Coordinates of C-alpha atoms in Angstrom, one line a residue:
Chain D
X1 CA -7.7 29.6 -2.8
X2 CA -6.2 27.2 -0.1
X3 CA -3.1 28.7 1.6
X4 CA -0.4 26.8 3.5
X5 CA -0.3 25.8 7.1
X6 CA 3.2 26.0 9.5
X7 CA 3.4 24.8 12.4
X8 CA 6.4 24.8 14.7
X9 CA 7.1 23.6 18.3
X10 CA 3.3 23.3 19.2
X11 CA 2.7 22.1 22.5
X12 CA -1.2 21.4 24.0
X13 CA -1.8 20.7 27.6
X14 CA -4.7 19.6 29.2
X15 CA -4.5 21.7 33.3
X16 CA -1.4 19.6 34.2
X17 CA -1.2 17.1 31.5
X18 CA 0.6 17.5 28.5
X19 CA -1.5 16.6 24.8
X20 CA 0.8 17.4 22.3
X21 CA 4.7 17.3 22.4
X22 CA 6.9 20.0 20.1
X23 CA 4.6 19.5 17.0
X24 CA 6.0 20.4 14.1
X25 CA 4.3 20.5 10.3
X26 CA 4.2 22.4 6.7
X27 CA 0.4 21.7 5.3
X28 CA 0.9 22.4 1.7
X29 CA -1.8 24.3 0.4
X30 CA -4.5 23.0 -1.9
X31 CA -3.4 19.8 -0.3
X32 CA -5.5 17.2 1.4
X33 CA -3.6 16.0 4.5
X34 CA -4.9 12.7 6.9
X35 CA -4.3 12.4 10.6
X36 CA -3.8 9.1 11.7
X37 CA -3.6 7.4 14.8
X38 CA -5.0 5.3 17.6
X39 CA -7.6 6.8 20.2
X40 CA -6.0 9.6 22.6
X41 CA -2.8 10.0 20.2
X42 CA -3.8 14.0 20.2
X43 CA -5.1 14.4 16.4
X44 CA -8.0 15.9 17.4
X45 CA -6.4 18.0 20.1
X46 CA -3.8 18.7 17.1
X47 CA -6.7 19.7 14.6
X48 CA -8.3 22.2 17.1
X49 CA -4.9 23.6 17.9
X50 CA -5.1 25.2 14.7
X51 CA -8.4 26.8 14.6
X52 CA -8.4 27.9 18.4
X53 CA -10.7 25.6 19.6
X54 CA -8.6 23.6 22.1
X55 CA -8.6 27.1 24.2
X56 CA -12.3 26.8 24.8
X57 CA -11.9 23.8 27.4
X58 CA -11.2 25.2 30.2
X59 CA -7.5 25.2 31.5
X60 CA -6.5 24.0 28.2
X61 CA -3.8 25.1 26.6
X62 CA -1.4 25.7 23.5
X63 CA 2.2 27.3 23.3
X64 CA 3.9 27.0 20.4
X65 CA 3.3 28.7 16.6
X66 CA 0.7 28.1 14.0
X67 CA 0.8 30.2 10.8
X68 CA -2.1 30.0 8.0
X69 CA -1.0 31.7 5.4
X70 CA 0.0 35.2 6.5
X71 CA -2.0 34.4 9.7
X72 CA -0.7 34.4 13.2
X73 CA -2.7 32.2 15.1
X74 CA -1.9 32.7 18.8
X75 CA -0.2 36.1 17.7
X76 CA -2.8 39.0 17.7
X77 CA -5.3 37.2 15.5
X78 CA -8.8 36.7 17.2
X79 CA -10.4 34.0 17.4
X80 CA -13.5 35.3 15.1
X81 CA -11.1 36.2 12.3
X82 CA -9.8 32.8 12.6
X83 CA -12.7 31.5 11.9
X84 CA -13.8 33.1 8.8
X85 CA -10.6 31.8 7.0
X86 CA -10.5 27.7 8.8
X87 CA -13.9 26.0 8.4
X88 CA -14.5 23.4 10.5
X89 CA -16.8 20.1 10.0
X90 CA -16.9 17.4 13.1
X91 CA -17.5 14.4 13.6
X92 CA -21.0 14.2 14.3
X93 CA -23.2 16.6 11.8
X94 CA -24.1 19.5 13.8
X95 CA -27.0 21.6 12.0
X96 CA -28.7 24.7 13.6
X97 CA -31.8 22.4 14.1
X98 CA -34.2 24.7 14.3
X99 CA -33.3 26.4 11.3
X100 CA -34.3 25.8 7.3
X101 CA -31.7 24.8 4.8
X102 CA -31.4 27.8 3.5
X103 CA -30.5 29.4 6.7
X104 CA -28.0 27.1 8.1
X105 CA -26.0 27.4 4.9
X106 CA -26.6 31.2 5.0
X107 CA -26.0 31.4 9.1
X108 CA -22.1 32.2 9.3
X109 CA -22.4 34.9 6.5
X110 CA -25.6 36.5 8.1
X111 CA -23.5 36.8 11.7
X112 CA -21.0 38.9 9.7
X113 CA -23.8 41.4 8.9
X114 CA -24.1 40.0 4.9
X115 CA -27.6 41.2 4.5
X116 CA -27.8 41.4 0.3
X117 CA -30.1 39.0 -0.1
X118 CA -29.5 38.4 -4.1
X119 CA -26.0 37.5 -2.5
X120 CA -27.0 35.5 -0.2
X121 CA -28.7 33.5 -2.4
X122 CA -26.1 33.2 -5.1
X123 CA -23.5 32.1 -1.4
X124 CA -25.9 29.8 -0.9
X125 CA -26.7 28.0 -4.0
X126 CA -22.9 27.7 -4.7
X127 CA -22.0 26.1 -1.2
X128 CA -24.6 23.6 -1.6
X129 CA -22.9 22.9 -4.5
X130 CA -20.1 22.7 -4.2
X131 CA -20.9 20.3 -1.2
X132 CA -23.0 18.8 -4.0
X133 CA -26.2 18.6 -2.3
X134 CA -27.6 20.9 -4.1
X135 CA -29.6 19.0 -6.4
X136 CA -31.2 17.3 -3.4
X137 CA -32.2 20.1 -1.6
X138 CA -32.7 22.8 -3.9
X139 CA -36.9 22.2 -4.1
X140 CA -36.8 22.3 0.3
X141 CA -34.8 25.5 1.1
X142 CA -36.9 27.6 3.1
X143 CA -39.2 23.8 3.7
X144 CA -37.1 21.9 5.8
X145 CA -35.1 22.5 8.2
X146 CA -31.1 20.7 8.7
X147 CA -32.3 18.2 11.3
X148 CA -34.8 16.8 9.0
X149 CA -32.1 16.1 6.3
X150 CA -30.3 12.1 6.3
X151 CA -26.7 12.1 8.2
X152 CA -25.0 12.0 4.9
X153 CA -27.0 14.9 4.0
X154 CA -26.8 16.9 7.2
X155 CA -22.8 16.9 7.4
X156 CA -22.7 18.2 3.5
X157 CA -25.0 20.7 4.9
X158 CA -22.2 21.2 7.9
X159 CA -19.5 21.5 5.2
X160 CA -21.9 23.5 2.6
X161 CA -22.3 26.2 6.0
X162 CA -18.4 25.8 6.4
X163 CA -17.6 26.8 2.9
X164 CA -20.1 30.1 2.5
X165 CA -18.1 32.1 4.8
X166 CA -15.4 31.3 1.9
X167 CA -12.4 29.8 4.3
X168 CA -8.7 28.8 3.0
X169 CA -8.7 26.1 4.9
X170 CA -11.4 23.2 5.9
X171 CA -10.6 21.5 9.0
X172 CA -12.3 17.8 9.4
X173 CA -13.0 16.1 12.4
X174 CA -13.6 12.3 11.3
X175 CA -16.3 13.7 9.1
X176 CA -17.2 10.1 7.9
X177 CA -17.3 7.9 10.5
X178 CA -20.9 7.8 11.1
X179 CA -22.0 7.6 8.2
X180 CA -23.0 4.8 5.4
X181 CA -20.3 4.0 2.7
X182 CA -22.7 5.8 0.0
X183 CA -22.3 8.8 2.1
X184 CA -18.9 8.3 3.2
X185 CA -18.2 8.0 -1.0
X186 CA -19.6 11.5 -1.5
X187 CA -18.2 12.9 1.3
X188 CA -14.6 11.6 -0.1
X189 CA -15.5 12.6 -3.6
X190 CA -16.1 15.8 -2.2
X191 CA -12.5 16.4 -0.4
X192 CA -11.1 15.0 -3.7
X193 CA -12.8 18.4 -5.8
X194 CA -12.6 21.0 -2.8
X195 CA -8.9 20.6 -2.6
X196 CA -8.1 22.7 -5.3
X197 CA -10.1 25.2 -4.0
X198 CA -8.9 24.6 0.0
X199 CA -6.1 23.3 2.0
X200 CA -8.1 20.7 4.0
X201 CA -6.8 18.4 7.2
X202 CA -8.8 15.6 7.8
X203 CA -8.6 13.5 10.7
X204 CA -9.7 10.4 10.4
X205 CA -9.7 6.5 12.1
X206 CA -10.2 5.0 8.4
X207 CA -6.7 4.5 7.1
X208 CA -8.2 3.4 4.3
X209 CA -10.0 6.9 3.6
X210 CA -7.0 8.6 4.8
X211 CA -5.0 6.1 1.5
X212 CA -7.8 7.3 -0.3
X213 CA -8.2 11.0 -0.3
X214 CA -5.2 12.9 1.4
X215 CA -1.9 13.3 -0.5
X216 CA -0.4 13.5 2.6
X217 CA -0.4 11.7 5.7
X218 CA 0.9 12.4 9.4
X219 CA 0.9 9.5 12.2
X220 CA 0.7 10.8 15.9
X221 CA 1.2 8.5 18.6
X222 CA 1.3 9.6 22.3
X223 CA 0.6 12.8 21.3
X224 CA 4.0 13.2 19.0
X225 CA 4.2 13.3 15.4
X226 CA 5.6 9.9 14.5
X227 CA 5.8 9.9 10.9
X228 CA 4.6 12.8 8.2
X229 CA 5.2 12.0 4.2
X230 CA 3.3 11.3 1.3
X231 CA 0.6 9.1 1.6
X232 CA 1.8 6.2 -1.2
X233 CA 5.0 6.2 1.4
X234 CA 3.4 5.9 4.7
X235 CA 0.8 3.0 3.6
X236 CA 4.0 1.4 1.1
X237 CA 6.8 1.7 3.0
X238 CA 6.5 3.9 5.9
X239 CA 9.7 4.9 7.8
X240 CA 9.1 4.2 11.0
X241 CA 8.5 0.8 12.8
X242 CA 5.4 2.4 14.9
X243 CA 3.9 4.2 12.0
X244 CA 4.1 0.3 10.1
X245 CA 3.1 -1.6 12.8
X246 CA 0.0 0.7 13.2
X247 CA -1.2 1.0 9.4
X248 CA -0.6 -2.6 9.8
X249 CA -2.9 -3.4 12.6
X250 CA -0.8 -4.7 14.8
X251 CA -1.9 -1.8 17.4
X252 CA -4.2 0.3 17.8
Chain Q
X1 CA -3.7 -7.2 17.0
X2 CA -5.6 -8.6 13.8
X3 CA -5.4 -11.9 14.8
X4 CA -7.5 -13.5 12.1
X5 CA -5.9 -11.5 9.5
X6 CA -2.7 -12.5 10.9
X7 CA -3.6 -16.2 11.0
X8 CA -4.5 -15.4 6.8
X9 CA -1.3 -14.9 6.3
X10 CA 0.7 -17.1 8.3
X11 CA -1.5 -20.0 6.0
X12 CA -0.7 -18.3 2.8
X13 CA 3.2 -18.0 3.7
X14 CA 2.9 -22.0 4.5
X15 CA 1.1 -22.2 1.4
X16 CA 3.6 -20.9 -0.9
X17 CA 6.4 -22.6 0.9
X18 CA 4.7 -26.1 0.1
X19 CA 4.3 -24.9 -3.5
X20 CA 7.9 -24.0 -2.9
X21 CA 8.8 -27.3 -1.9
X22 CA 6.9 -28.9 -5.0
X23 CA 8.2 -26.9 -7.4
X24 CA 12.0 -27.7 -6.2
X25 CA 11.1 -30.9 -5.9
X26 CA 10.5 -31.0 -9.9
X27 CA 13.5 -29.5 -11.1
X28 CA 15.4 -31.9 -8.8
X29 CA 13.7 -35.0 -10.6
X30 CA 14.3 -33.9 -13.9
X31 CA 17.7 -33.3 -13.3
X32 CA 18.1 -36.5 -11.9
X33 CA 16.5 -37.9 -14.7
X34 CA 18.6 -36.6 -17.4
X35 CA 21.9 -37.9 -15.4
X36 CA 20.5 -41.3 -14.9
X37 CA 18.5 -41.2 -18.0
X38 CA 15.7 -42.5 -15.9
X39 CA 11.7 -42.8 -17.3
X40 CA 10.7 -43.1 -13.9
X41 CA 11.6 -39.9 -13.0
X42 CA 10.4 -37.9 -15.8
X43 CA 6.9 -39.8 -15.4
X44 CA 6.7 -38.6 -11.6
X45 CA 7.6 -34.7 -13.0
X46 CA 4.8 -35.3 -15.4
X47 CA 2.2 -36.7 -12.9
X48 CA 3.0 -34.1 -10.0
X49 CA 2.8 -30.9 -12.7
X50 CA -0.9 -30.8 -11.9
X51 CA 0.0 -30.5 -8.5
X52 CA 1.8 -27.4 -8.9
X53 CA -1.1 -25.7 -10.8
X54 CA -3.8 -26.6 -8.2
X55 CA -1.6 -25.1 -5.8
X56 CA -0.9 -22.0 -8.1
X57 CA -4.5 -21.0 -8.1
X58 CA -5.5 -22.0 -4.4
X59 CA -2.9 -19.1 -3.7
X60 CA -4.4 -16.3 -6.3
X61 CA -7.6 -17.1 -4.7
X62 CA -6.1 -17.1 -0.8
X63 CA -4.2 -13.7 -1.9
X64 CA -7.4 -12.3 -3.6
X65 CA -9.5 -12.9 -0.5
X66 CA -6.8 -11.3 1.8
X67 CA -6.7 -7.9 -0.4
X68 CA -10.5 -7.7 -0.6
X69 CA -11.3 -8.4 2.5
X70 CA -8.2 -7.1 4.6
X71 CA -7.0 -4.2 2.9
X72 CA -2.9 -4.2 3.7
X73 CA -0.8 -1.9 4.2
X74 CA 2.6 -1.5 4.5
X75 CA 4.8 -4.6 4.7
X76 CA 1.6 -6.6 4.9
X77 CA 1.0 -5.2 1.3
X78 CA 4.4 -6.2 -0.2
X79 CA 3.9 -9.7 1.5
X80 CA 0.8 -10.4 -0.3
X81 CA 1.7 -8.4 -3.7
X82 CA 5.8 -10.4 -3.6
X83 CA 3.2 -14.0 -2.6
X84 CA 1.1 -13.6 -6.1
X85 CA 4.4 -12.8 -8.2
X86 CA 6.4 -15.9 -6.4
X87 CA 3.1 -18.1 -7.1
X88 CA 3.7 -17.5 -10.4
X89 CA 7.1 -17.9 -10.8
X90 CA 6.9 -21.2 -8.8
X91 CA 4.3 -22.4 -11.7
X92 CA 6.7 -21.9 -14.5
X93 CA 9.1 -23.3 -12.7
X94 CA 7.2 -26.3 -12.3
X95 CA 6.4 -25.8 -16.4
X96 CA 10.6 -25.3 -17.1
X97 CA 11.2 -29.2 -14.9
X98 CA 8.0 -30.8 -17.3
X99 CA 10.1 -28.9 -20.4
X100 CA 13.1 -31.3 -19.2
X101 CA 11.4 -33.9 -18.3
X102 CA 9.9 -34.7 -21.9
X103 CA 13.3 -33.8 -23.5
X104 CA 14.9 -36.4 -21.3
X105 CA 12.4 -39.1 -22.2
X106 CA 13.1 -38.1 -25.8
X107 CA 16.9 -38.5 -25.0
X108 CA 16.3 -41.9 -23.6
X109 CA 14.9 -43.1 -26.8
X110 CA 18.3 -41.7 -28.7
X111 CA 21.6 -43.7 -27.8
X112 CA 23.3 -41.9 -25.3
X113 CA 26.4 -39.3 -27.1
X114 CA 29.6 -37.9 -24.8
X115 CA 28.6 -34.5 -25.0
X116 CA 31.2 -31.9 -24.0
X117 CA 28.7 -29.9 -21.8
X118 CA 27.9 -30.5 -17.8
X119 CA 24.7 -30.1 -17.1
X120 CA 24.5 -31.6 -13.6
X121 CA 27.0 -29.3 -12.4
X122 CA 24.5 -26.2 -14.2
X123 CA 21.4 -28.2 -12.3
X124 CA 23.5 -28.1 -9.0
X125 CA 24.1 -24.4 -9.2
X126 CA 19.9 -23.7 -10.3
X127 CA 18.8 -25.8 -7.6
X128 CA 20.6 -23.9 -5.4
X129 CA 19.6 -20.6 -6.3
X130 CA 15.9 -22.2 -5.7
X131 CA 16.8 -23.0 -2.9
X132 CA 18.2 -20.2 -1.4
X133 CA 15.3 -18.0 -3.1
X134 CA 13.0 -19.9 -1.0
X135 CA 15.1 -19.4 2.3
X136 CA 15.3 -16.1 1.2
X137 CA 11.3 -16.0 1.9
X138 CA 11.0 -18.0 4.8
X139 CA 13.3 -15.8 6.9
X140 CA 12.7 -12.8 4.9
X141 CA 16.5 -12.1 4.5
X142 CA 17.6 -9.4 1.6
X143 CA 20.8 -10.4 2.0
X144 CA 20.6 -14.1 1.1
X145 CA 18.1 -12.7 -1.7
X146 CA 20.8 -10.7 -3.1
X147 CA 23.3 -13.2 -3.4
X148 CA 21.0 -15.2 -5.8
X149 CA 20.3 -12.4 -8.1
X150 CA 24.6 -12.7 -8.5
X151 CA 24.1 -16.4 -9.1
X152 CA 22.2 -15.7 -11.8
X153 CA 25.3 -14.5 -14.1
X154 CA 27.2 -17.7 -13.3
X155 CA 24.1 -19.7 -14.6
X156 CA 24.0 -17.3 -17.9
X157 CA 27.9 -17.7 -18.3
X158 CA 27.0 -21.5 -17.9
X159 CA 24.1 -21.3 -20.4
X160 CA 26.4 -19.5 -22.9
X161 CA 29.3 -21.9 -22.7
X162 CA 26.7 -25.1 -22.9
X163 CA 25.7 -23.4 -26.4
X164 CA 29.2 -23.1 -27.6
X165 CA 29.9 -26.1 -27.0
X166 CA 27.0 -28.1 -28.1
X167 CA 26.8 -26.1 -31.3
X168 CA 30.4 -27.0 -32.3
X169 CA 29.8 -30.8 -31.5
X170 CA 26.9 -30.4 -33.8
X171 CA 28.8 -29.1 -36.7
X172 CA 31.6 -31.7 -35.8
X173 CA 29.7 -35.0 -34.8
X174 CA 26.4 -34.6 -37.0
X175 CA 25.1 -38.3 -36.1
X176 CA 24.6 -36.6 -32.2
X177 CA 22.8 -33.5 -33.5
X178 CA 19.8 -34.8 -32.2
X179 CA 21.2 -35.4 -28.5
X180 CA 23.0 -32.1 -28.5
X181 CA 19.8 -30.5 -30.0
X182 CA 17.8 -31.8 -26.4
X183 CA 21.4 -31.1 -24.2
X184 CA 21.2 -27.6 -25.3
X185 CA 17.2 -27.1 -24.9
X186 CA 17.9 -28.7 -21.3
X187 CA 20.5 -25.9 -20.2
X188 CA 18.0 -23.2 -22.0
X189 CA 14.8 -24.9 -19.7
X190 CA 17.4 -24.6 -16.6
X191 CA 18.8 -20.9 -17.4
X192 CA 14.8 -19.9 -17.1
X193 CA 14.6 -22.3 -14.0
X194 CA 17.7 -19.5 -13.0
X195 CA 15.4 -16.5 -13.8
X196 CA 12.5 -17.4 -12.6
X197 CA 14.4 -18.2 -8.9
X198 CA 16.0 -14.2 -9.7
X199 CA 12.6 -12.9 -9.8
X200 CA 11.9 -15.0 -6.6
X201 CA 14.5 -13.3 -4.7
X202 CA 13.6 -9.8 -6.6
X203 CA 10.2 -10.2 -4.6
X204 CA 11.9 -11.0 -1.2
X205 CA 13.7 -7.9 -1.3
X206 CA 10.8 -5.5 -2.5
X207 CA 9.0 -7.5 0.6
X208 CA 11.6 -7.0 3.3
X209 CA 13.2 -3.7 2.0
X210 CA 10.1 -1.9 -0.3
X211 CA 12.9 -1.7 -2.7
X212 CA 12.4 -2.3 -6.7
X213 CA 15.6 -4.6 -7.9
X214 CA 14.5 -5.7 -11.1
X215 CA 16.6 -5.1 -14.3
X216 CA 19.6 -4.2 -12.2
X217 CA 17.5 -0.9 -11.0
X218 CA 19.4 -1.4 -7.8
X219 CA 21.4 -3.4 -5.5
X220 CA 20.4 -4.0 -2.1
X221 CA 22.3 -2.1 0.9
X222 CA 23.4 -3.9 4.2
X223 CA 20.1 -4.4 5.9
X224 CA 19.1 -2.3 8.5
X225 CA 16.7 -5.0 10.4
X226 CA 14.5 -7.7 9.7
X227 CA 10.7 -7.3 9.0
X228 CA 8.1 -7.9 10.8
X229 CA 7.3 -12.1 10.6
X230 CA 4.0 -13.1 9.7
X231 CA 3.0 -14.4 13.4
X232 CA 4.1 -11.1 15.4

């Protein structure tokens, strides 16, 4: 099951430049919530602040406090033990190319020395479905390998390797926006069941998708939080001028 | 900035206004033509009806295309979703000055009877709260929206009185039935005329403030600023 997110007074910086500004946020679990906003508003800094990822550039930096459930991200957790519990998909599907089906889907369980391989069947069959490519693929496991699967089909593979290592939460990195709007339609349909299961924050530059799958929706701008509420609110009647003038198109 | 989209609905605002302008326009003629018991004048309501609906749907359709093609949001939304509701408001309208019209050329046809009921004064106060609906629109003001939507009970109180009245002179002066009969259908016709200009100004307010007013659900507080216009 999904488990909340807190996050209170985060800060990101960049060397000397400041990302994010006193970010503060309750994910609800077994929620879907959208991050909006223009290019270089600090979503995707934001996104990576809670699975420890901005850290990896170098001289970046977070202060601030992010709880997953009973988690203490920056306090004592490590980065490894992180991961097992946030899943991550990005923007641009990222299979092991080199390896079959079977194995990308099996890769993050194998690294944490799951060996059983009736198991690792069973992991595998049920991510694939539930990232419901599993019809497609099932007759190609061991066959083909990730790369020679269609972009639609490779980032369901990406969230299908995300969801064997069982996570709380899936983190998405504008999962969609290269792909076709048959693809982008599973992809969604796919949020819409995995929800119940996971607390999922999707960032995304399609306020339409963000309308269409998230229950909640957060605007940064500048790298603050602008406007956070339910999603019928912010695309109705949001409460700030910025957030309206952006779902709007009158920037950005 | 989305200009095209922008440029969509700037023509669709103009659009409705014209409509606007027509529809006002027939309730003004009819009224005129019941005072002045003019033919004339009904004919013209008649003949410009068609008008009105070619306009109607050349809106829908103008609307339609916006929300497939444009997918609003936000104010942008209530715009567009406040346009197709006013449309159709603005048609009946248009339907409720015909409904007058063909009662006034019936009256004509009757000897004209001293009834005990003013209905120009009732026409002055419904074509002002058209009037001021459509202000309401074209500057987007809550306010001036608001103060229609209390007009309207005037215009009932006005309605109820007429009936009173013409129902008594009907029981009293029987050989004017028939001319109280079409007095009284007249002040029913411009009571809905009232309505329809209260649902008007209901969809300026959920426009400018997102706020539902309809059956008395709410009244509209001081207004904090005014929305975005169409061109910005």
């Amino acid at each position: 099951m999904g488990v909340g997110i807190t996050v209170e007074h985060v800060n990101a910086f960049y060397g000397k430049t400041q990302a994010l500004f006193d970010i503060n946020l309750v994910f609800e679990a077994n929620h879907a919530t959208a991050l909006i906003g223009p290019s270089g508003c600090g979503k995707s800094t934001f996104i990576r602040c809670l699975n420890r990822m901005h850290e990896t550039i170098p001289e970046a930096r977070v202060e601030g406090t992010v709880r997953i459930g009973d988690l203490s991200v920056y306090n004592g957790t490590s980065a490894t033990q992180l991961r097992r519990r946030v899943g991550m998909v990005f923007q641009k599907a990222n299979p092991f190319p080199t390896m079959s089906i079977y194995d990308n889907v099996a890769a993050g369980l194998k690294l944490n020395g799951f060996r059983n391989r009736k198991q690792l069947d069973e992991v595998v069959e049920r991510s694939l479905n539930s990232a419901a490519l599993w019809e497609e693929v099932k007759d190609n496991l061991h066959k083909k390998s990730g790369a020679s699967l269609s972009g639609g089909q490779q980032q369901r593979l990406c969230i299908a390797r995300a969801l064997a290592v069982q996570p709380e939460v899936l983190l998405m990195d504008e999962p969609c926006s290269a792909l076709d709007p048959i693809s982008t339609g599973k992809i969604e349909d796919l949020i819409f069941q995995l929800k119940e299961q996971y607390t999922i924050v999707i960032v995304t530059h399609n306020m339409q998708q963000a309308a269409r799958v998230a229950e909640f929706t957060g605007f940064f701008l500048l790298g603050k939080m602008i406007e956070f509420d339910k999603t019928e609110k912010v695309f109705r009647k949001p409460s700030d001028k910025r957030t309206e003038d952006y779902v709007t198109g009158r920037f950005g | 900035m989305r200009t095209r989209f922008q440029q969509e609905m700037e023509e669709l605002r103009d659009k409705l206004l014209r409509m606007g302008g027509l529809a006002e326009l027939a309730v003004d003629r009819a009224c005129q033509a019941y005072s002045e018991r003019d033919l004339t004048r009904c004919q013209l309501v008649l003949e410009n009806e068609s008008l009105i609906n070619i306009a109607e749907r050349d809106i829908d359709e103008r609307a339609f295309d916006i929300l497939a093609t444009q997918q609003p949001a936000a104010v942008d939304l209530r715009f567009i979703l406040a346009v197709t509701k006013i449309n159709s408001d603005l048609e009946r309208v248009g339907d409720q000055a015909v409904n007058i019209a063909e009662r006034v050329m019936d009256m004509i046809e009757l000897p004209a009877a001293d009834l005990p009921v003013d209905i120009p004064r009732m026409a002055t106060a419904v074509g002002a709260m058209v009037r001021r609906a459509l202000e309401s629109f074209v500057d987007g003001k809550a306010e001036l929206a608001q103060a229609v939507l209390e007009m309207d009970h005037v215009v009932d109180r006005m309605r109820d009185e007429a009936f009173i009245m013409l129902v008594r002179t009907m029981n009293e002066r029987p050989q004017v039935t028939q001319q109280a009969l079409d007095a009284l259908l007249v002040a029913r016709n411009l009571e809905r005329v009232a309505d329809h200009a209260t649902n008007i100004a209901e969809d300026v307010i959920f426009w400018v403030l997102g706020a539902d007013v309809r059956h008395h659900a709410l009244t509209v507080a001081p207004q904090p600023a005014r929305p975005e216009r169409q061109e910005q």
